[in-house]
Short mmCIF file of C-alpha atoms in Angstrom, two decimals:
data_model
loop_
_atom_site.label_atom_id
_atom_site.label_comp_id
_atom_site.label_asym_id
_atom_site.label_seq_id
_atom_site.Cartn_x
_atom_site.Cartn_y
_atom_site.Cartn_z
CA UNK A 1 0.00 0.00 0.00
CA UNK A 2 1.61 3.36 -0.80
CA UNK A 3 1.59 5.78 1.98
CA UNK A 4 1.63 9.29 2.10
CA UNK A 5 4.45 11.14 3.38
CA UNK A 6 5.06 14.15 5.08
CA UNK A 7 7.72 16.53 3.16
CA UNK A 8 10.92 15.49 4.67
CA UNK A 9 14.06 15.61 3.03
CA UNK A 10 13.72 12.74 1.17
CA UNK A 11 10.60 13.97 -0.42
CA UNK A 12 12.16 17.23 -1.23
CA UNK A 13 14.69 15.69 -2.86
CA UNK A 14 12.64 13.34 -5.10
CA UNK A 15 9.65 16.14 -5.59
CA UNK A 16 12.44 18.07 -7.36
CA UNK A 17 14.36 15.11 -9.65
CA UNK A 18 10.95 13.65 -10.57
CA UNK A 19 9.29 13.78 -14.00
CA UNK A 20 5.89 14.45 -14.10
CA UNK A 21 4.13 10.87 -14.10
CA UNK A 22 6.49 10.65 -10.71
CA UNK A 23 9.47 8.56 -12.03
CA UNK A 24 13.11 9.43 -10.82
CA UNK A 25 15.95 7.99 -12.25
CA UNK A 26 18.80 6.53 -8.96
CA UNK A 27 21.97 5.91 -8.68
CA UNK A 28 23.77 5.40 -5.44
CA UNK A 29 27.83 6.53 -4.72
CA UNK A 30 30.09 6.63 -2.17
CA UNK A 31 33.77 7.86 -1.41
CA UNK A 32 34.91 5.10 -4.17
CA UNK A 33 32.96 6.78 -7.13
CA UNK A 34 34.09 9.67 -6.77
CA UNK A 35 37.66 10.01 -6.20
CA UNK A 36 40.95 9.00 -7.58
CA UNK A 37 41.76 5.46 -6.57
CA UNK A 38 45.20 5.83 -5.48
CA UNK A 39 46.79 3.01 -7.44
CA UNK A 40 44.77 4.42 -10.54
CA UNK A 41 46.85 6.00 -13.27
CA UNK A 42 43.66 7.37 -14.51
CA UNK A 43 42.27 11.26 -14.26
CA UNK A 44 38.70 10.24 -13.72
CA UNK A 45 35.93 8.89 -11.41
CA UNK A 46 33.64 6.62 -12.04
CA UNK A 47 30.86 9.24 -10.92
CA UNK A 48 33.05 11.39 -14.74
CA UNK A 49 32.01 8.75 -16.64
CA UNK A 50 28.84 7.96 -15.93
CA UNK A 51 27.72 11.56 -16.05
CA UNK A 52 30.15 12.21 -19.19
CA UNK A 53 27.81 9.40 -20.44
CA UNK A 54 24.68 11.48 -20.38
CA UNK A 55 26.66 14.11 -22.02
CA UNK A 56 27.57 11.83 -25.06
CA UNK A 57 24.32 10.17 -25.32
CA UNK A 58 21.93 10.38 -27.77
CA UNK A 59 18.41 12.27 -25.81
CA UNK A 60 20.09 11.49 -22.42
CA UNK A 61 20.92 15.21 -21.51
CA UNK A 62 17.47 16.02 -20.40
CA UNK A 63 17.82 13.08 -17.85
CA UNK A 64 20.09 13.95 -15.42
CA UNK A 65 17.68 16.46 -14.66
CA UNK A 66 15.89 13.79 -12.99
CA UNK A 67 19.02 12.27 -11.86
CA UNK A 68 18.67 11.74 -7.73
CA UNK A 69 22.00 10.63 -6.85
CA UNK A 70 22.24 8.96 -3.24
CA UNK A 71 25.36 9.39 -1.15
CA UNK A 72 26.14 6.82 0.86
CA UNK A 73 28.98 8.88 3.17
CA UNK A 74 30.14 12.67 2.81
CA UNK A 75 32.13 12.82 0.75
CA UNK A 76 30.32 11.58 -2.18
CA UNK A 77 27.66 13.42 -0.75
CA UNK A 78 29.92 16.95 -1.06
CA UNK A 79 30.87 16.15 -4.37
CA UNK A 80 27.51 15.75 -5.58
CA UNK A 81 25.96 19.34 -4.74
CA UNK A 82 30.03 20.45 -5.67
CA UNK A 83 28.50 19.59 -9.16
CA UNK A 84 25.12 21.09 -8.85
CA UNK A 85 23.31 17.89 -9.08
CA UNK A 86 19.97 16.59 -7.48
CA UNK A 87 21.72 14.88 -3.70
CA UNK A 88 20.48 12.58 -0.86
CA UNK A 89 22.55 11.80 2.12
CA UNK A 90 21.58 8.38 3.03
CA UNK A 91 22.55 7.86 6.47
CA UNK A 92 22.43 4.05 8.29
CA UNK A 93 23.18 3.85 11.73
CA UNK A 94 25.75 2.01 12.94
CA UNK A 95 27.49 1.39 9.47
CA UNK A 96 30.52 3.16 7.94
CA UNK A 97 30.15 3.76 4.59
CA UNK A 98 33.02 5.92 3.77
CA UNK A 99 35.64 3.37 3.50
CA UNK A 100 35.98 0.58 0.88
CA UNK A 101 34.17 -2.34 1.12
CA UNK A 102 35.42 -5.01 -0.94
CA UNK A 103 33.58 -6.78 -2.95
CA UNK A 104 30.88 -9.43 -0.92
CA UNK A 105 32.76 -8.65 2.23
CA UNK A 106 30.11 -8.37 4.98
CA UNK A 107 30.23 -4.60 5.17
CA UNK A 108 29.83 -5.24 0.96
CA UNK A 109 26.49 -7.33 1.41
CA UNK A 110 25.61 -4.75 4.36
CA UNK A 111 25.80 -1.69 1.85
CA UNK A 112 23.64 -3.27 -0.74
CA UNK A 113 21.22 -4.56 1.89
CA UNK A 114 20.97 -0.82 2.71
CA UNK A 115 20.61 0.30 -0.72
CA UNK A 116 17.49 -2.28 -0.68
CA UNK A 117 15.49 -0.50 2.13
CA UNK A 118 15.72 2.87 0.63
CA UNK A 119 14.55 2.38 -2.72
CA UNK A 120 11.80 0.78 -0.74
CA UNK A 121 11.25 3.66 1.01
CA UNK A 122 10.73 5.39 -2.34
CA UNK A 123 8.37 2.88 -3.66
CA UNK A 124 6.21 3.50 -0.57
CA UNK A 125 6.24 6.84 -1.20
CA UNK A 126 4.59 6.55 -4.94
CA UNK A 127 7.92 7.11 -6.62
CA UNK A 128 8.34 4.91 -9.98
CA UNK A 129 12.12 4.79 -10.48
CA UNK A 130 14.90 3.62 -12.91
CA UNK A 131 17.56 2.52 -10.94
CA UNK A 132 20.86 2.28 -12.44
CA UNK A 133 24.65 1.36 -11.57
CA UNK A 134 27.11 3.64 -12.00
CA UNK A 135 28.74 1.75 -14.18
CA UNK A 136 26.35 1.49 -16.47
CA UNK A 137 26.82 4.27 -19.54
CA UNK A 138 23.72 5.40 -20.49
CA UNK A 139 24.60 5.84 -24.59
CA UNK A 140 20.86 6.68 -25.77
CA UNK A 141 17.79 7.21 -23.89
CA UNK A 142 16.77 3.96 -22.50
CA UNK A 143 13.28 4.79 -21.79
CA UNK A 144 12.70 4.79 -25.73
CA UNK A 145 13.40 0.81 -25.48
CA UNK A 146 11.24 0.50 -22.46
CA UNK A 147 8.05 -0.70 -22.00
CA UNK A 148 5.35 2.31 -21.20
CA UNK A 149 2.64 0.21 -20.41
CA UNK A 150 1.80 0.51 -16.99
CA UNK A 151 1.15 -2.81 -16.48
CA UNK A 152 4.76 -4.03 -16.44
CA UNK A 153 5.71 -4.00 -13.04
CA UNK A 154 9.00 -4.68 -13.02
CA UNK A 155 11.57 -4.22 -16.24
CA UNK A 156 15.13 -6.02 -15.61
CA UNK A 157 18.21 -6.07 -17.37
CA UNK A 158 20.19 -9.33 -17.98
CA UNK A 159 23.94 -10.87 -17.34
CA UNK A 160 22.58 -13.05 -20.58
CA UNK A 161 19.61 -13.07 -22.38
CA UNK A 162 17.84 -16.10 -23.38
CA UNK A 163 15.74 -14.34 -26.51
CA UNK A 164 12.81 -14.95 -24.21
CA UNK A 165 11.39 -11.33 -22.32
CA UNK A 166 9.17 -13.30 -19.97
CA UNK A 167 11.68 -16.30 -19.39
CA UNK A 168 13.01 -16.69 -15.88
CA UNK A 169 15.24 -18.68 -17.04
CA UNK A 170 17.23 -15.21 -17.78
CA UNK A 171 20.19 -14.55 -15.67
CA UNK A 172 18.78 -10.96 -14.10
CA UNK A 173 20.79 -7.94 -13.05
CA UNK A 174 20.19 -5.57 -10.29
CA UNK A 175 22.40 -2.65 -12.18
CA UNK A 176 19.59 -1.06 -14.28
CA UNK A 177 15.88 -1.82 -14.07
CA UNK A 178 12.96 -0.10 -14.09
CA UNK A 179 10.13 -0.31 -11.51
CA UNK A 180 6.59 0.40 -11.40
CA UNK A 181 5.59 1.53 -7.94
CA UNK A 182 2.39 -0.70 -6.88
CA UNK A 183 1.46 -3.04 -4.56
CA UNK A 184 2.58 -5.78 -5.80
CA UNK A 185 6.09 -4.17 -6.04
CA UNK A 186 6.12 -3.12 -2.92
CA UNK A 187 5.27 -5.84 -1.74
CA UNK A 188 8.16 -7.68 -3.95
CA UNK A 189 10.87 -5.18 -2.12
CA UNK A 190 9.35 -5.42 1.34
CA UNK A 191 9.91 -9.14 1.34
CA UNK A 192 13.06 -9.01 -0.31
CA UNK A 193 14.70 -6.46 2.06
CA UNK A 194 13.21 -8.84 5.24
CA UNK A 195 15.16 -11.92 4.02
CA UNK A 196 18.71 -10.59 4.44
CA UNK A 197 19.01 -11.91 7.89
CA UNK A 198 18.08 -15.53 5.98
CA UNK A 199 20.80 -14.80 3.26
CA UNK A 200 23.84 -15.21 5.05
CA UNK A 201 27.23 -14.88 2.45
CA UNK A 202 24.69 -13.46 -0.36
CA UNK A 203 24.52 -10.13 -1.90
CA UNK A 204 21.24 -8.93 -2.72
CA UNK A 205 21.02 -9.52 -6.34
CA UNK A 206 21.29 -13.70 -5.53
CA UNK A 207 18.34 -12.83 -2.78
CA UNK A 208 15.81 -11.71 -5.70
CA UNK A 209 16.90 -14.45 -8.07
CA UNK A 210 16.04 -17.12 -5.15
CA UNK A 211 12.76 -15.42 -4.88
CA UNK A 212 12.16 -15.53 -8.76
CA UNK A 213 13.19 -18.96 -8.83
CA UNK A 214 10.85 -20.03 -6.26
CA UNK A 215 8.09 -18.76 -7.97
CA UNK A 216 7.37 -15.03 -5.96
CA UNK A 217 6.82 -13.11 -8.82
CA UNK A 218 4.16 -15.44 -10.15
CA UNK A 219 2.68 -15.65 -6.50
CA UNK A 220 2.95 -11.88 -6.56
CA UNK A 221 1.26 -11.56 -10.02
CA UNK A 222 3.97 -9.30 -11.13
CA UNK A 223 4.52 -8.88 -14.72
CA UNK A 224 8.51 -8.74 -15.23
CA UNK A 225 10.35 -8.27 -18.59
CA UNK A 226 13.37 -8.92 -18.99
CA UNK A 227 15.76 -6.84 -20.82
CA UNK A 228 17.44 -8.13 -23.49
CA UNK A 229 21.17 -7.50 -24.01
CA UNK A 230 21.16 -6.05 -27.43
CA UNK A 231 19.72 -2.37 -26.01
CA UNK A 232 20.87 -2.99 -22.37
CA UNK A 233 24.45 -4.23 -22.92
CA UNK A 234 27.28 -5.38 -20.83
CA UNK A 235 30.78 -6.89 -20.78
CA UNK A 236 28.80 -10.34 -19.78
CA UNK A 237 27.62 -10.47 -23.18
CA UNK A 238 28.59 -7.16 -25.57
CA UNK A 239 26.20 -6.53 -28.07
CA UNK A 240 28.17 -4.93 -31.41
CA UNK A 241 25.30 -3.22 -32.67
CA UNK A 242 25.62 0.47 -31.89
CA UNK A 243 22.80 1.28 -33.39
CA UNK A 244 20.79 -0.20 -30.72
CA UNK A 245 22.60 -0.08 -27.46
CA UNK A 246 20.79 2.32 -24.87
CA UNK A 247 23.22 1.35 -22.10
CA UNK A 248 26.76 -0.85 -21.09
CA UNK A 249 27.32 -2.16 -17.92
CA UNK A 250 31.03 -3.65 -16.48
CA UNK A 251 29.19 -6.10 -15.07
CA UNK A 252 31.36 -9.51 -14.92
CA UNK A 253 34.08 -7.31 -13.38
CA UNK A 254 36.01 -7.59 -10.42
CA UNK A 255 37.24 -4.36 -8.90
CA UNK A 256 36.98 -0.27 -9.81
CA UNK A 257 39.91 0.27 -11.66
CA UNK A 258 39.60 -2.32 -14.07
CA UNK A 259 35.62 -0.94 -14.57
CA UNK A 260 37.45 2.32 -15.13
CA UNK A 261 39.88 1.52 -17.54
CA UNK A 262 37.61 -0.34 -19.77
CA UNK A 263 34.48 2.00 -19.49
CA UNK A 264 37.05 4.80 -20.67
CA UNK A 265 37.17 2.76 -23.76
CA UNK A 266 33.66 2.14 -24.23
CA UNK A 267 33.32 6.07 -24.77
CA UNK A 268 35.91 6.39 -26.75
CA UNK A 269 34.72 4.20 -29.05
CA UNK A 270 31.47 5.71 -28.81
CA UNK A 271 32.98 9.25 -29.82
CA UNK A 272 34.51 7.60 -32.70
CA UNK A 273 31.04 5.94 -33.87
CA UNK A 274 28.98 9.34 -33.19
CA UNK A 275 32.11 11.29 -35.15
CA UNK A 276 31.82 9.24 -38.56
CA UNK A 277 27.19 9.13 -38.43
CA UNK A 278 27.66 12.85 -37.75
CA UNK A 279 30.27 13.22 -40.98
CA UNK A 280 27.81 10.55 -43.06
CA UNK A 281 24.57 10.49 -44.98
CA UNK A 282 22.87 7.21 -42.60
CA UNK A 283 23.66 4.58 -45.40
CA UNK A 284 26.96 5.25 -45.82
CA UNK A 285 27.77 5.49 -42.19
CA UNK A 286 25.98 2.05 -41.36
CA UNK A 287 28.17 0.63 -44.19
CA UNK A 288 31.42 2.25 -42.27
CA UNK A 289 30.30 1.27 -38.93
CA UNK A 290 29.23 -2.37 -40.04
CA UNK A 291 32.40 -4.06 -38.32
CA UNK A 292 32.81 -1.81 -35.54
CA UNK A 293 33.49 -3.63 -32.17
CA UNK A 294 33.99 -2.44 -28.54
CA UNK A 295 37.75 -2.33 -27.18
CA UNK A 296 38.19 -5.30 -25.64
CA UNK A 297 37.46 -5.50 -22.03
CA UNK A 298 41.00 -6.37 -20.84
CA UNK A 299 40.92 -4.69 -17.82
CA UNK A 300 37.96 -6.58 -16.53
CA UNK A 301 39.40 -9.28 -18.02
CA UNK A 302 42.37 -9.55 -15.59
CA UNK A 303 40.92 -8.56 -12.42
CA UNK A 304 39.62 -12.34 -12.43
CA UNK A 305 43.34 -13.54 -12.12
CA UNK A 306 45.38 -13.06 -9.17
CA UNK A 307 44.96 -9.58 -7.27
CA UNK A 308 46.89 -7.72 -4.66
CA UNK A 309 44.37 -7.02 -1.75
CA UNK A 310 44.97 -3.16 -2.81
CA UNK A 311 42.75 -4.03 -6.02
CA UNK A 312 40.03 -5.30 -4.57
CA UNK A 313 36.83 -2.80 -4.42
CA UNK A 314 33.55 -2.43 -3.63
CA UNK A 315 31.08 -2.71 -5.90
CA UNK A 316 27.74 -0.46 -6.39
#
């Protein structure tokens, strides 16, 4: 049941990144996103790309006007309103989130668990929402390749795609979907959220694939699509056609500075597609952009081998 809310801070915050049928787009950041990693040789942040992104992106300029991005500590919280952007502190007692967190440590699983409840929070409070890694690019405006019918509850995008939208035999990912807020996906998050004390050693992505696999969403009535990988991309499974891709994700990667490394090639390949369709009539440039293919992903690639502990990162 969506409940009405007093204007707190929270609503303030969403009231003013919402569009008008009440959809915000969320991403979540801490100290990690947005500075330097010390063993980086890299000038940028993740938090540079993903907002250079938007600034590449074909219609995706408009969006980060309804762009709420959630700190998770203060730092990433001061350099958030440092670049005039919509900000939320998130605050959860007892739990430092201004240090790294490697990847499924406890205080890992802990921040994601966290990251649950709030964009519960929001649901309760009437808020339809995109929510999106930062790690995801956003190259054109997803919500062109997304469903408006208002009776999909729950749109997903995929580690692989089967070919099948309503399959769940599709390997889901919790770095960019799109959410309906209802009843039935409220419910969904409430009960999700309430078995992390019952999910010992799993981050909260395996929690909802349980729950799908034992048949919740069809209890629930929800109507889910999943997305497939040829719009919503990632270095799981890469689509090559960039005249489709909305968005890439580094998912199947291990630890920041890899994600960083590669992701700066995705956009520069990007730049070097948008350069020859803006120099082309359309046929030609399809012709000259028939065998293009993304850098390949070496840094993700070799944070699966051995790593020095100093590599090893938390993931958003």
């Amino acid at each position: 049941m969506i409940t009405s809310f007093p204007v707190d801070e929270l609503e303030a915050a969403l009231e003013k990144a919402s569009m008008p049928n009440k959809t915000v787009i969320i991403a979540v950041v801490n100290r990690a996103y947005v500075e330097q990693q010390a063993d980086d040789t890299s000038t940028t942040t993740m938090l540079d790309l993903f907002l250079e992104s938007f600034w590449l992106g074909e219609d995706t300029r408009p969006l980060l006007d309804h762009l709420l991005l959630v700190a998770v500590d203060q730092t990433a919280y001061d350099r958030c309103m440092f670049k005039r952007l919509h900000c939320y502190r998130l605050v959860t007692d007892g739990v430092d989130f201004e240090s790294e967190k490697v990847y499924m440590s406890s205080e890992f699983i802990k921040m994601m668990w966290s990251r649950t409840q709030f964009l519960l929070d929001v649901l309760n409070r009437g808020y339809s929402f995109v929510f999106t890694d930062t790690d995801v690019m956003w190259l054109r405006n997803p919500f062109t390749k997304l469903s408006k019918n208002e009776t999909e509850d729950l749109q997903i995008s995929t580690d692989i795609f089967n070919g099948k939208p309503r399959s769940e035999d599709n390997l889901l990912n919790t770095g960019f979907y799109y959410v309906r807020s209802n009843n039935k996906t409220i419910s969904l998050f409430d009960t999700w959220y309430n078995m992390k004390d019952n999910s010992t050693g799993k981050k909260e992505q395996d929690v909802l694939c349980d729950l799908m696999k034992q048949g919740f969403f069809r209890q629930l009535g929800l109507r889910v699509t999943f997305l497939p990988t040829d719009h919503f991309s990632g270095f799981c499974h890469d689509t090559n056609d960039y005249w489709s891709v909305c968005t890439v994700h580094s998912n199947c990667c291990r630890h920041i500075t890899a994600k960083i490394f590669d992701l700066n090639n995705i956009l520069r390949d990007w730049r070097r597609f948008k350069g020859i369709v803006a120099q082309f009539p359309i046929d030609i440039a399809r012709n000259k952009t028939m065998d293009f293919r993304w850098s390949p992903h070496t840094g993700c690639i070799n944070s699966w081998g051995p790593s020095k502990a100093s590599n090893a990162t938390n993931k958003l």
